[in-house]
Structures are given as C-alpha cells and as structure tokens.
C-alpha cells in the first residue's frame, strides 16, 4: 500500500482504522470543547480542515481507545456517524416533490429512514464491540420500540436473536423495506407524476419515530443512559426542504438524550425551520468554526501541526523533528540572518523604527530579504518557501493543506534520491508548495477571468454567480498585489499585511463576493474594533496558501488594511487594480499573540 | 465488428438513408453541432426538433435560428439549471415524435449536454415504439481547447447531481462504487469524487482494441494525462480500470455491463467523455436500473474556443440490447 510508504498520506476518515486514527490524531477538542459537550452543534470549516476526523474520533471505537479502552457505558456519549451523501439522499427526482403539499411530511419520512439506517449500520458494525454481551429481552424491546413505529412488518425471526449486532441488523432490514417503498415512489415520479398518490406507508417523523427510537437505544444497559450524538457529516448536502426539517429537529432541544452534531463546509442553506421559525445560537445550538483556530489562535495551530507531523514521522521511523525534516533553504536562512544583524546594528545606532530591537527584526528581516531579491536582483520569485514553519503557515489552518503537499514532496524526494528519504530538500519543498498555490488560484479562480474576456468580446452578460467568481478572482488578485507592494515598500512602518478591514458597510454585491471567498476557502472572516473605537467591523484574511503565488511572507500577521466598500467594488471590477491607490495606504498595527 | 461508421462530411448525405422521419438536435455554441442538419436534413426539409437551453438563449440565439430554419422545426426550450424543466420539455418532444408514429428517428447528439442527452434517451426508450429505429450522429471534434497549451473546456462546478430518470436504487447501508469514465476535465472529476464519496472507483480508460479500430482518434494523449491525474487524485481508494470506447456506444455499454458489481453496493456512473460514450453509459443504465448516473454541471463553458470540427461524423444505431 502506498500509504505505508508515505508518512503524510491523507487518510479518508471513513476508512482509517481506529488504532491508526488514535495514533495520528492530535487532540483538537480542547480548542473546541463545544463539539463534545452536550447540546446541538454546528461544526463549520472548509474541506480538509479536520471536521470529519473529529467525528471519526467521536465514534465508539476511537472514543474507547482515547479513554484507555473504557467500556461503552463509561463513555461520556455514544457517537453515531451519519454521513450525508448527496447522491443517496437528494436525488434530482426530489424536485418533483416541491409541488406536493405533503413534501415536508414525505421528506421527513425519508430523512428519518435514512438516519435510522445509518444509526443501525453503525450499531451493528464491528466499530461497536459489545464485549460478548448478549441481548436478553430483545424481543420485548423491539415489540415496544420498533414494531409499533414501523407498522405491521414482521421482524422475520429477528425477535429470537440475542446477538446485539444482529438485532440492529434486523431492524435495518425492516427499515430498508420502508426505504425501498419511499424510494420507488421518488424514482417513478418523472415518468408517472401521479405515483405519489399510491404512497400508502405510515409517514415517520422525528418526534414520532426517530427521537424515541434513538432515546431507547441510549437507555440500553450497555450504553448506560449516555446521550446519543448523531454525527451528521456534510449537512450542506441536504436539499432546502431537508435542511428546514433538520433545523426543526434542532429546535426540539432534546439535548439531554440526543444531540445533533452537524458539520458543514460553510454552505448550509438556511437556519429556518419548515414552520418558518429561525434557529439561533446559543439558544438552540452552538457553533464552531475550525478555521478560526488559525486566524485567532495561530500558535495553537502551529503546535498542533508540529505534533501531527512529528507523530507521522515517528511512525515511519524518521526524525521526530519536523523542522529537521523540512529545513529552510540554508543560503536564504543565512541571508535573512545577515539582514537581522543589520537591523540590530541599525537599532543600536538609534536608527530603529520600532520600540524594541526584536520588533524591527521580526517586522523587517524577511520582507527586506524579499524586497532585495525583487529590487536588486529582480528575482523575488527565487524566494524559497521551505522550512516547516513556512509550510505550516502556508497551510493556512487547513491540516490537509499541509499533508497533501507534504505527501507530494515525499514522493518527489523519493524519486529524486532514488528511494530512501531522510529529509525533504528545500528546492523540492519550494517547487511543490508553489505548484500547490498555483493550482488553488489558477485552476479554481483565475481561469474564470478568461470567461470575462469572452464576455467583453461582445457576448451577453454572464450569470450573476459566474460574475461573482470573476469578481472574487479580481479581488483576490488585488489583495495579493497590494500586499506584495506593501511588503517590498521599505518606507512603510508595517510591511507584513495579509488582511483587510472594512471601514464602512459593504453593499450587497461586495458582501456576496466576500462571503463567496469565505465559502471557497480563499478568505477567512474575523472581526476587529472599528477605527472610531465604537463597535466592531469585519476583517477578511487572505488564505496563506496563496502566499507563494503572490510572493508574500506567509508568516505575516501583524497588519491589516482599512478599505471602503468603494475600494473593494473597484478592485472587483478592474483588472490589475490595487485595493487602495499608492500613497494612501494606512496600515494599523494590531496585537497578535507571538 | 463495430457498432458505428465514420463518415466524412461530403459523403454524409449519401450515407444517411432518406427514411429518417425526423431529427432531434441541440443548439450549441460549437460550430460542429450544426453540420449534420445543414448538410443533410435542411436540404431534405426533414422535420426537426431543436432543443436549446433557454437559460443560455443569448449565447445560443444564432445557433437556434440556424437549426430552426425549416418550416417543420419545433423549438424545445430546456434549462440547464432546471432538470425538471428539461425533462418535461424533452418528454413533450418525444411524445410528439411518438404520436406521429415515426419509424426512423435521427438524433444529432453533438450539441446536447450529457445530462439532457441521458434524459432524451430514457424518454425515447419509454415512449417511442420499439419498432422505431433510432440513429445517432456525432460530429467529432478535431481538437479541443485543452489540446493546445493550457486551454480549457469548462470551469468550476456549479452542481453535482443525479440525472433525472437515473436515480438508481440507493442502498443506504451500502458503500458506493463509482465508475468514472475518463475525459478531459479533471476539476469536474474531482467534484464528482468529492460529492459521491465512493469507497472504490472503476476508472474507464481508452480501449486498446477500440483505439486500433479507430486509429484516427486525436485525443489519446489528453486522455492519458487525465487518467494519470485521476489516479493521483484517488490515491488510497481501491481503484481498478476497465476499457471503454469513445466512439463505439455498444462497446461501452457492454463494457459497463461486464463490470462486476457487488450485492451491498451502490453503483454510480459519471461519464466525462464523448457523447457516443455517454450513449453507451445510458443504454447500459437503462437496462440496469439499479445504477445511478451523475452529472457535474460546470459554472462556465469556453464558448469562444471549445473545439474545432473534424468534418467526420460517427453514425451509429442505438442498440438497447444485442
């Protein structure tokens, strides 16, 4: 297997064995305690930010290993995984339901059956080790909790079984019969629009079926009355109607017995229930944004990534020190050190710009190195994005954005060195991480610019969404160019700028494009105090994955640039624009933990 | 034996028999989508159903006007953002064809999206008499934009969805087996893999036998690049390969039927290759209703420079079964 040879292999959380998962997992729950606490929670973050891995660690097999192989009833909760796969639960045929008065009833019926089957799958899987227990009284339990709600369907001998997995598998068989009935209706609707009238099953609901069933599972003796957590992964894949139904479940606040933990990729469709009410935090749920870990608690992320890399290297029998494995280009490091010495000397002569010598070194050494590469030798593209710390910064809070290029670097190093790998050479790190940045910008965004050119050539207006992508591409480019200009401007007091703050309220289009940037992972949103000191305003941080593309210092955190809605609108509509005209840039120092 | 003939444009009129009662064609921004109609059916005055995406009408107006010149032309407005509207419009057109008791229907598949083509074939299978002959025409591209430098065909993925009429039979407890037929657009492939979440992938690669039968296919190298990138993208998943044909729908249909499928598994197919390959996928899926077809709708097409015509047309009867 390839993954046995590559320490940075990106495992699918679905497939990773419990022992491997616990070996490699670095605890992120301490940063986000709400995820494991009782209560409904939305866990938001871009693809690859570790949400599914957190859910993997909350499933029973990993949860037990994390707690010294404790018994199921000693776990604080029982985590049941419910992946929401679009092609399983939201077939296109569902659009025909939109005109049915009973669409909520039918969709809830379908969603209940889907979740119940996933729950029973999990409970009957090897992930649940019942330590050889048998289920005495299973027939009575099913008579009370299953048979009445699933109608008159016979349990086909399952009532005699005492094997716990077999009982759950038997329930699943019954659920499948109901699912097949409902699904056959959906499948036939396009060719037989009146087929919906033939649906004769008893509709299942959350309160009438799913919630009581899951509560009854939680009360089983081997679960010790622990709350059940439904770990619903990728709920943005639900249709609008299904999303409204899930919100209605969340509004139920049944959190002492059943909690819904829902992960999203920041594309959740609505917070409205099907009754039109809005679910709100913190009354109905908690909300966690994993990307915040990088923008507001950067050092936590760096430490976590160091641990992740260290564990993977150790498992492979390599050096446990990621900094030794991913070394920075030695010539570059030496040159930056030389500039640091210059800055110290200048400070000692009384020509320093900051309050402390260390501030000048931190602020100016690397930007000055990049400036000199570009200014004197016209070679800023020769800047080397190598060294663990730079790679960690470039990953921009998304663990997969460190692991994926690291995995490619490992493969490239193997090819280059003919097999054994003791470290990744800096030029390989630099080459791979630059390609990775270009893929992110060129493949996903920059190409849309060509479409705009086509449009300018006399075609009709592009559709609004396509225009938004084009605006986003122009905005990102303006941010990158502006930040680079500031970085290499030796007259500026603060040259390390990676974010913008809004000094007025953006119009609808500007806000929509900013939101699109956040949803696509190009921007992160945080807030800061306003210029006037009254209230707070939005700050948008450029993904550091783009740093190599625009030749920026990925370690920059210090400054941000105040911009107006008009600045942004101009940047979104003008090729090669800067966020603000040269000479009117005011950059304000902000406090960041170092 | 192949299930198709390659006919050069000057010979096309002679190669297509006069008994074709009507033509179903789709407007497109690609020049090659007009050739079969203009060379053969317009001079004959054959009744023509002209499908077009109404939501892209501004792009397609000229194309629709060119294809709907004849007095018997029926405009069929589809909507690439609204599968239901597309399905219903196509259903109306096919019911009309069936009501006229057509004995031989020609379908120029060149300009259809893969999604609307799949719907059209399902509707033909459902509503058109089994006595009626169906023949497809496909004006092959000489080059695509991707063949030259860093060109592009489509950008972004607006949506990945199952194709209406091909929902398959979903086993909630089952894992997902994705059959991915290689094409040119890796971004669409990635979106499909991300959305479907397969536990194993069977990757369709160019048939060596098919390539030998059809040595003029200019896209072999591009396909090999796609396959290499897809293999890299899917590292860690169980990945096997099967051979399909870009030109021979019957070959592709039979190849799909021959792929081993497991009892507790959902089979999903995504075709990113030519329309003849898509015809093969659809004919396989219509015969195996457990299979789901998915489609990745792009955000934008390269309407200025998608492809160049080859002036060669693949002519193939639709064979639902052997």
mmCIF file of N, CA and C in Angstrom, chain A residues 1-3 9 15 47 85-88 90-93 95-96 99 114 117-118 121 172 176 179-180 183 187 190-191 193 237 407 438 442-444 447-451 454 460-463 465-466 469, chain B residues 55-56 58-59 81 83-84 87-88 91 123 126-127 150 152 155 158-170 172-174 176 187 194-197 229 235-236 266 292 294 299-301 303-304:
data_model
loop_
_atom_site.group_PDB
_atom_site.id
_atom_site.type_symbol
_atom_site.label_atom_id
_atom_site.label_comp_id
_atom_site.label_asym_id
_atom_site.label_seq_id
_atom_site.Cartn_x
_atom_site.Cartn_y
_atom_site.Cartn_z
ATOM 1 N N UNK A 1 0.844 -1.209 0.000
ATOM 2 C CA UNK A 1 0.000 0.000 0.000
ATOM 3 C C UNK A 1 0.872 1.249 0.000
ATOM 4 N N UNK A 2 0.460 2.234 -0.771
ATOM 5 C CA UNK A 2 1.240 3.459 -0.868
ATOM 6 C C UNK A 2 1.357 4.141 0.486
ATOM 7 N N UNK A 3 0.242 4.146 1.267
ATOM 8 C CA UNK A 3 0.258 4.920 2.498
ATOM 9 C C UNK A 3 1.291 4.406 3.495
ATOM 10 N N UNK A 9 0.504 10.595 4.120
ATOM 11 C CA UNK A 9 -0.680 10.124 3.431
ATOM 12 C C UNK A 9 -1.935 10.742 4.054
ATOM 13 N N UNK A 15 -12.255 5.456 6.330
ATOM 14 C CA UNK A 15 -11.539 4.192 6.149
ATOM 15 C C UNK A 15 -10.455 3.944 7.198
ATOM 16 N N UNK A 47 -13.275 22.313 3.440
ATOM 17 C CA UNK A 47 -12.880 20.921 3.197
ATOM 18 C C UNK A 47 -11.428 20.730 3.628
ATOM 19 N N UNK A 85 -24.695 11.968 2.146
ATOM 20 C CA UNK A 85 -24.168 11.914 0.778
ATOM 21 C C UNK A 85 -25.260 12.344 -0.181
ATOM 22 N N UNK A 86 -24.913 13.344 -0.981
ATOM 23 C CA UNK A 86 -25.919 13.973 -1.823
ATOM 24 C C UNK A 86 -26.602 12.992 -2.769
ATOM 25 N N UNK A 87 -25.819 12.089 -3.325
ATOM 26 C CA UNK A 87 -26.417 11.204 -4.322
ATOM 27 C C UNK A 87 -27.254 10.101 -3.672
ATOM 28 N N UNK A 88 -27.199 9.995 -2.339
ATOM 29 C CA UNK A 88 -28.026 8.993 -1.665
ATOM 30 C C UNK A 88 -29.344 9.572 -1.184
ATOM 31 N N UNK A 90 -30.486 13.059 -1.775
ATOM 32 C CA UNK A 90 -31.133 14.154 -2.514
ATOM 33 C C UNK A 90 -31.067 13.912 -4.011
ATOM 34 N N UNK A 91 -31.683 12.816 -4.433
ATOM 35 C CA UNK A 91 -31.745 12.564 -5.869
ATOM 36 C C UNK A 91 -32.487 13.709 -6.549
ATOM 37 N N UNK A 92 -32.126 13.955 -7.800
ATOM 38 C CA UNK A 92 -32.723 15.073 -8.527
ATOM 39 C C UNK A 92 -34.243 14.931 -8.617
ATOM 40 N N UNK A 93 -34.726 13.688 -8.611
ATOM 41 C CA UNK A 93 -36.168 13.451 -8.692
ATOM 42 C C UNK A 93 -36.942 14.185 -7.591
ATOM 43 N N UNK A 95 -37.078 17.088 -6.869
ATOM 44 C CA UNK A 95 -37.660 18.383 -7.275
ATOM 45 C C UNK A 95 -39.148 18.230 -7.580
ATOM 46 N N UNK A 96 -39.547 17.020 -7.942
ATOM 47 C CA UNK A 96 -40.966 16.810 -8.219
ATOM 48 C C UNK A 96 -41.815 16.894 -6.958
ATOM 49 N N UNK A 99 -43.857 20.444 -5.555
ATOM 50 C CA UNK A 99 -45.230 20.874 -5.801
ATOM 51 C C UNK A 99 -46.240 20.074 -4.991
ATOM 52 N N UNK A 114 -33.462 7.369 6.496
ATOM 53 C CA UNK A 114 -32.041 7.442 6.138
ATOM 54 C C UNK A 114 -31.181 7.456 7.403
ATOM 55 N N UNK A 117 -31.302 4.170 9.369
ATOM 56 C CA UNK A 117 -30.482 3.101 8.772
ATOM 57 C C UNK A 117 -28.993 3.312 9.053
ATOM 58 N N UNK A 118 -28.555 4.561 8.953
ATOM 59 C CA UNK A 118 -27.148 4.834 9.252
ATOM 60 C C UNK A 118 -26.847 4.504 10.712
ATOM 61 N N UNK A 121 -26.715 0.765 11.015
ATOM 62 C CA UNK A 121 -25.462 0.316 10.381
ATOM 63 C C UNK A 121 -24.312 0.400 11.379
ATOM 64 N N UNK A 172 -32.546 -2.935 10.740
ATOM 65 C CA UNK A 172 -32.177 -2.305 9.468
ATOM 66 C C UNK A 172 -32.909 -2.946 8.290
ATOM 67 N N UNK A 176 -35.175 -0.936 5.729
ATOM 68 C CA UNK A 176 -34.890 -0.955 4.294
ATOM 69 C C UNK A 176 -36.174 -1.194 3.482
ATOM 70 N N UNK A 179 -37.783 2.066 3.328
ATOM 71 C CA UNK A 179 -36.990 2.941 2.446
ATOM 72 C C UNK A 179 -37.263 2.613 0.979
ATOM 73 N N UNK A 180 -37.275 1.313 0.666
ATOM 74 C CA UNK A 180 -37.484 0.910 -0.725
ATOM 75 C C UNK A 180 -38.836 1.401 -1.240
ATOM 76 N N UNK A 183 -38.519 5.168 -1.745
ATOM 77 C CA UNK A 183 -37.589 5.478 -2.819
ATOM 78 C C UNK A 183 -38.162 5.108 -4.185
ATOM 79 N N UNK A 187 -38.353 7.456 -7.507
ATOM 80 C CA UNK A 187 -37.746 7.037 -8.768
ATOM 81 C C UNK A 187 -38.740 7.101 -9.928
ATOM 82 N N UNK A 190 -40.838 11.046 -12.230
ATOM 83 C CA UNK A 190 -40.700 11.759 -13.502
ATOM 84 C C UNK A 190 -41.534 11.173 -14.636
ATOM 85 N N UNK A 191 -41.666 9.865 -14.649
ATOM 86 C CA UNK A 191 -42.427 9.240 -15.731
ATOM 87 C C UNK A 191 -43.883 8.998 -15.329
ATOM 88 N N UNK A 193 -46.170 11.061 -12.871
ATOM 89 C CA UNK A 193 -46.335 12.138 -11.890
ATOM 90 C C UNK A 193 -47.369 11.839 -10.801
ATOM 91 N N UNK A 237 -25.135 19.079 2.170
ATOM 92 C CA UNK A 237 -25.619 18.280 1.041
ATOM 93 C C UNK A 237 -27.130 18.052 1.079
ATOM 94 N N UNK A 407 2.897 15.172 1.307
ATOM 95 C CA UNK A 407 2.856 13.848 0.694
ATOM 96 C C UNK A 407 3.488 13.882 -0.704
ATOM 97 N N UNK A 438 -0.487 27.607 -7.001
ATOM 98 C CA UNK A 438 -0.952 27.926 -8.352
ATOM 99 C C UNK A 438 -2.213 27.134 -8.691
ATOM 100 N N UNK A 442 -5.081 29.279 -9.923
ATOM 101 C CA UNK A 442 -5.267 29.183 -11.374
ATOM 102 C C UNK A 442 -6.433 28.268 -11.713
ATOM 103 N N UNK A 443 -6.439 27.073 -11.145
ATOM 104 C CA UNK A 443 -7.453 26.100 -11.547
ATOM 105 C C UNK A 443 -8.848 26.519 -11.111
ATOM 106 N N UNK A 444 -8.951 27.092 -9.932
ATOM 107 C CA UNK A 444 -10.286 27.340 -9.396
ATOM 108 C C UNK A 444 -10.808 28.742 -9.679
ATOM 109 N N UNK A 447 -8.945 31.102 -14.058
ATOM 110 C CA UNK A 447 -9.461 30.739 -15.375
ATOM 111 C C UNK A 447 -10.787 31.421 -15.679
ATOM 112 N N UNK A 448 -11.550 31.743 -14.664
ATOM 113 C CA UNK A 448 -12.823 32.403 -14.910
ATOM 114 C C UNK A 448 -12.631 33.787 -15.524
ATOM 115 N N UNK A 449 -11.443 34.328 -15.333
ATOM 116 C CA UNK A 449 -11.154 35.635 -15.925
ATOM 117 C C UNK A 449 -11.255 35.568 -17.460
ATOM 118 N N UNK A 450 -10.847 34.432 -17.987
ATOM 119 C CA UNK A 450 -10.903 34.284 -19.442
ATOM 120 C C UNK A 450 -12.352 34.349 -19.917
ATOM 121 N N UNK A 451 -13.229 33.810 -19.086
ATOM 122 C CA UNK A 451 -14.628 33.853 -19.437
ATOM 123 C C UNK A 451 -15.112 35.300 -19.508
ATOM 124 N N UNK A 454 -14.147 36.753 -22.715
ATOM 125 C CA UNK A 454 -15.080 36.324 -23.755
ATOM 126 C C UNK A 454 -16.305 37.218 -23.744
ATOM 127 N N UNK A 460 -23.165 38.133 -24.304
ATOM 128 C CA UNK A 460 -24.164 38.643 -23.370
ATOM 129 C C UNK A 460 -23.627 38.662 -21.938
ATOM 130 N N UNK A 461 -24.306 39.306 -21.030
ATOM 131 C CA UNK A 461 -23.847 39.326 -19.642
ATOM 132 C C UNK A 461 -23.769 37.918 -19.074
ATOM 133 N N UNK A 462 -22.765 37.691 -18.275
ATOM 134 C CA UNK A 462 -22.666 36.397 -17.616
ATOM 135 C C UNK A 462 -23.693 36.325 -16.502
ATOM 136 N N UNK A 463 -23.989 35.146 -16.105
ATOM 137 C CA UNK A 463 -24.921 34.986 -14.998
ATOM 138 C C UNK A 463 -24.272 35.490 -13.718
ATOM 139 N N UNK A 465 -23.830 34.450 -10.708
ATOM 140 C CA UNK A 465 -22.897 33.640 -9.924
ATOM 141 C C UNK A 465 -21.528 33.567 -10.603
ATOM 142 N N UNK A 466 -21.546 33.437 -11.908
ATOM 143 C CA UNK A 466 -20.284 33.403 -12.633
ATOM 144 C C UNK A 466 -19.566 34.734 -12.503
ATOM 145 N N UNK A 469 -17.748 34.914 -9.237
ATOM 146 C CA UNK A 469 -16.445 34.236 -9.246
ATOM 147 C C UNK A 469 -15.385 35.113 -9.904
ATOM 148 N N UNK B 55 -32.000 29.129 -20.758
ATOM 149 C CA UNK B 55 -31.269 30.000 -19.834
ATOM 150 C C UNK B 55 -29.963 30.507 -20.451
ATOM 151 N N UNK B 56 -29.555 29.926 -21.568
ATOM 152 C CA UNK B 56 -28.376 30.413 -22.287
ATOM 153 C C UNK B 56 -28.770 30.942 -23.673
ATOM 154 N N UNK B 58 -29.211 33.747 -24.933
ATOM 155 C CA UNK B 58 -28.450 34.839 -25.542
ATOM 156 C C UNK B 58 -27.199 34.315 -26.240
ATOM 157 N N UNK B 59 -26.611 33.250 -25.678
ATOM 158 C CA UNK B 59 -25.449 32.655 -26.335
ATOM 159 C C UNK B 59 -25.878 31.876 -27.581
ATOM 160 N N UNK B 81 -30.166 24.698 -15.752
ATOM 161 C CA UNK B 81 -30.209 24.858 -14.302
ATOM 162 C C UNK B 81 -31.421 24.160 -13.690
ATOM 163 N N UNK B 83 -33.364 20.705 -14.074
ATOM 164 C CA UNK B 83 -33.509 19.386 -14.706
ATOM 165 C C UNK B 83 -34.968 19.017 -14.948
ATOM 166 N N UNK B 84 -35.831 19.474 -14.058
ATOM 167 C CA UNK B 84 -37.236 19.111 -14.233
ATOM 168 C C UNK B 84 -37.807 19.746 -15.503
ATOM 169 N N UNK B 87 -36.483 17.914 -18.460
ATOM 170 C CA UNK B 87 -37.105 16.596 -18.612
ATOM 171 C C UNK B 87 -38.502 16.730 -19.209
ATOM 172 N N UNK B 88 -39.267 17.678 -18.675
ATOM 173 C CA UNK B 88 -40.650 17.834 -19.139
ATOM 174 C C UNK B 88 -40.693 18.296 -20.597
ATOM 175 N N UNK B 91 -39.765 15.436 -22.726
ATOM 176 C CA UNK B 91 -40.865 14.469 -22.718
ATOM 177 C C UNK B 91 -41.939 14.891 -23.726
ATOM 178 N N UNK B 123 -36.314 8.796 -22.370
ATOM 179 C CA UNK B 123 -37.663 9.093 -22.851
ATOM 180 C C UNK B 123 -37.948 8.384 -24.175
ATOM 181 N N UNK B 126 -38.753 4.934 -23.440
ATOM 182 C CA UNK B 126 -40.039 4.780 -22.767
ATOM 183 C C UNK B 126 -41.213 4.997 -23.720
ATOM 184 N N UNK B 127 -41.108 6.030 -24.551
ATOM 185 C CA UNK B 127 -42.297 6.455 -25.301
ATOM 186 C C UNK B 127 -42.288 6.088 -26.777
ATOM 187 N N UNK B 150 -2.382 25.568 -22.354
ATOM 188 C CA UNK B 150 -3.180 25.463 -21.149
ATOM 189 C C UNK B 150 -4.625 25.883 -21.428
ATOM 190 N N UNK B 152 -8.848 25.290 -22.006
ATOM 191 C CA UNK B 152 -9.858 24.818 -21.068
ATOM 192 C C UNK B 152 -11.158 24.574 -21.789
ATOM 193 N N UNK B 155 -15.236 25.509 -16.707
ATOM 194 C CA UNK B 155 -14.611 25.964 -15.470
ATOM 195 C C UNK B 155 -15.583 25.865 -14.321
ATOM 196 N N UNK B 158 -20.816 23.976 -10.835
ATOM 197 C CA UNK B 158 -21.946 24.603 -10.176
ATOM 198 C C UNK B 158 -22.689 23.599 -9.309
ATOM 199 N N UNK B 159 -22.804 22.377 -9.808
ATOM 200 C CA UNK B 159 -23.615 21.402 -9.091
ATOM 201 C C UNK B 159 -23.214 20.000 -9.547
ATOM 202 N N UNK B 160 -23.249 19.068 -8.628
ATOM 203 C CA UNK B 160 -23.134 17.651 -8.993
ATOM 204 C C UNK B 160 -24.448 17.010 -8.575
ATOM 205 N N UNK B 161 -25.141 16.373 -9.505
ATOM 206 C CA UNK B 161 -26.464 15.835 -9.185
ATOM 207 C C UNK B 161 -26.706 14.547 -9.954
ATOM 208 N N UNK B 162 -27.621 13.762 -9.426
ATOM 209 C CA UNK B 162 -28.014 12.576 -10.176
ATOM 210 C C UNK B 162 -28.838 13.046 -11.369
ATOM 211 N N UNK B 163 -28.800 12.269 -12.439
ATOM 212 C CA UNK B 163 -29.539 12.653 -13.648
ATOM 213 C C UNK B 163 -30.976 12.164 -13.510
ATOM 214 N N UNK B 164 -31.881 13.071 -13.770
ATOM 215 C CA UNK B 164 -33.299 12.762 -13.630
ATOM 216 C C UNK B 164 -33.649 11.541 -14.485
ATOM 217 N N UNK B 165 -34.295 10.573 -13.832
ATOM 218 C CA UNK B 165 -34.643 9.346 -14.538
ATOM 219 C C UNK B 165 -33.641 8.232 -14.307
ATOM 220 N N UNK B 166 -32.507 8.587 -13.734
ATOM 221 C CA UNK B 166 -31.458 7.590 -13.481
ATOM 222 C C UNK B 166 -31.046 7.642 -12.002
ATOM 223 N N UNK B 167 -32.035 7.620 -11.131
ATOM 224 C CA UNK B 167 -31.748 7.770 -9.693
ATOM 225 C C UNK B 167 -31.053 6.529 -9.130
ATOM 226 N N UNK B 168 -31.209 5.406 -9.811
ATOM 227 C CA UNK B 168 -30.677 4.153 -9.279
ATOM 228 C C UNK B 168 -31.500 3.695 -8.096
ATOM 229 N N UNK B 169 -31.095 2.607 -7.501
ATOM 230 C CA UNK B 169 -31.761 2.136 -6.281
ATOM 231 C C UNK B 169 -30.756 2.259 -5.156
ATOM 232 N N UNK B 170 -30.961 3.235 -4.293
ATOM 233 C CA UNK B 170 -29.975 3.533 -3.259
ATOM 234 C C UNK B 170 -30.137 2.574 -2.082
ATOM 235 N N UNK B 172 -28.994 2.418 1.486
ATOM 236 C CA UNK B 172 -28.402 3.335 2.465
ATOM 237 C C UNK B 172 -27.236 2.679 3.192
ATOM 238 N N UNK B 173 -27.355 1.392 3.423
ATOM 239 C CA UNK B 173 -26.296 0.698 4.158
ATOM 240 C C UNK B 173 -25.122 0.306 3.258
ATOM 241 N N UNK B 174 -25.287 0.522 1.981
ATOM 242 C CA UNK B 174 -24.244 0.068 1.056
ATOM 243 C C UNK B 174 -23.147 1.095 0.858
ATOM 244 N N UNK B 176 -20.338 2.908 -1.842
ATOM 245 C CA UNK B 176 -20.547 3.450 -3.186
ATOM 246 C C UNK B 176 -19.390 3.059 -4.108
ATOM 247 N N UNK B 187 -11.215 18.884 -13.043
ATOM 248 C CA UNK B 187 -11.936 19.598 -11.987
ATOM 249 C C UNK B 187 -13.326 19.000 -11.783
ATOM 250 N N UNK B 194 -15.596 13.995 -4.844
ATOM 251 C CA UNK B 194 -15.888 14.605 -3.547
ATOM 252 C C UNK B 194 -17.343 14.455 -3.151
ATOM 253 N N UNK B 195 -18.231 14.644 -4.110
ATOM 254 C CA UNK B 195 -19.662 14.613 -3.795
ATOM 255 C C UNK B 195 -20.155 13.190 -3.577
ATOM 256 N N UNK B 196 -19.727 12.305 -4.431
ATOM 257 C CA UNK B 196 -20.229 10.928 -4.361
ATOM 258 C C UNK B 196 -19.623 10.194 -3.163
ATOM 259 N N UNK B 197 -18.372 10.462 -2.853
ATOM 260 C CA UNK B 197 -17.731 9.805 -1.710
ATOM 261 C C UNK B 197 -17.631 8.297 -1.868
ATOM 262 N N UNK B 229 -3.705 11.885 -13.782
ATOM 263 C CA UNK B 229 -4.051 12.822 -12.711
ATOM 264 C C UNK B 229 -5.153 12.258 -11.824
ATOM 265 N N UNK B 235 -5.575 8.393 -4.905
ATOM 266 C CA UNK B 235 -4.662 7.520 -4.168
ATOM 267 C C UNK B 235 -5.329 7.115 -2.862
ATOM 268 N N UNK B 236 -5.205 5.878 -2.503
ATOM 269 C CA UNK B 236 -5.765 5.435 -1.234
ATOM 270 C C UNK B 236 -7.097 4.739 -1.405
ATOM 271 N N UNK B 266 -23.754 0.500 -3.939
ATOM 272 C CA UNK B 266 -24.461 1.385 -4.867
ATOM 273 C C UNK B 266 -23.519 1.702 -6.024
ATOM 274 N N UNK B 292 -27.049 4.380 -10.802
ATOM 275 C CA UNK B 292 -27.330 5.811 -10.799
ATOM 276 C C UNK B 292 -26.340 6.523 -11.727
ATOM 277 N N UNK B 294 -24.623 10.251 -12.555
ATOM 278 C CA UNK B 294 -24.459 11.608 -12.026
ATOM 279 C C UNK B 294 -23.818 12.500 -13.078
ATOM 280 N N UNK B 299 -19.665 25.621 -14.168
ATOM 281 C CA UNK B 299 -20.087 27.012 -13.970
ATOM 282 C C UNK B 299 -20.059 27.774 -15.283
ATOM 283 N N UNK B 300 -19.093 27.460 -16.118
ATOM 284 C CA UNK B 300 -18.976 28.202 -17.373
ATOM 285 C C UNK B 300 -18.321 27.314 -18.426
ATOM 286 N N UNK B 301 -18.732 27.492 -19.670
ATOM 287 C CA UNK B 301 -18.090 26.815 -20.794
ATOM 288 C C UNK B 301 -17.211 27.801 -21.546
ATOM 289 N N UNK B 303 -17.040 29.249 -24.410
ATOM 290 C CA UNK B 303 -17.927 29.351 -25.565
ATOM 291 C C UNK B 303 -17.211 29.864 -26.807
ATOM 292 N N UNK B 304 -16.050 30.459 -26.600
ATOM 293 C CA UNK B 304 -15.343 31.032 -27.752
ATOM 294 C C UNK B 304 -14.496 29.999 -28.471
#
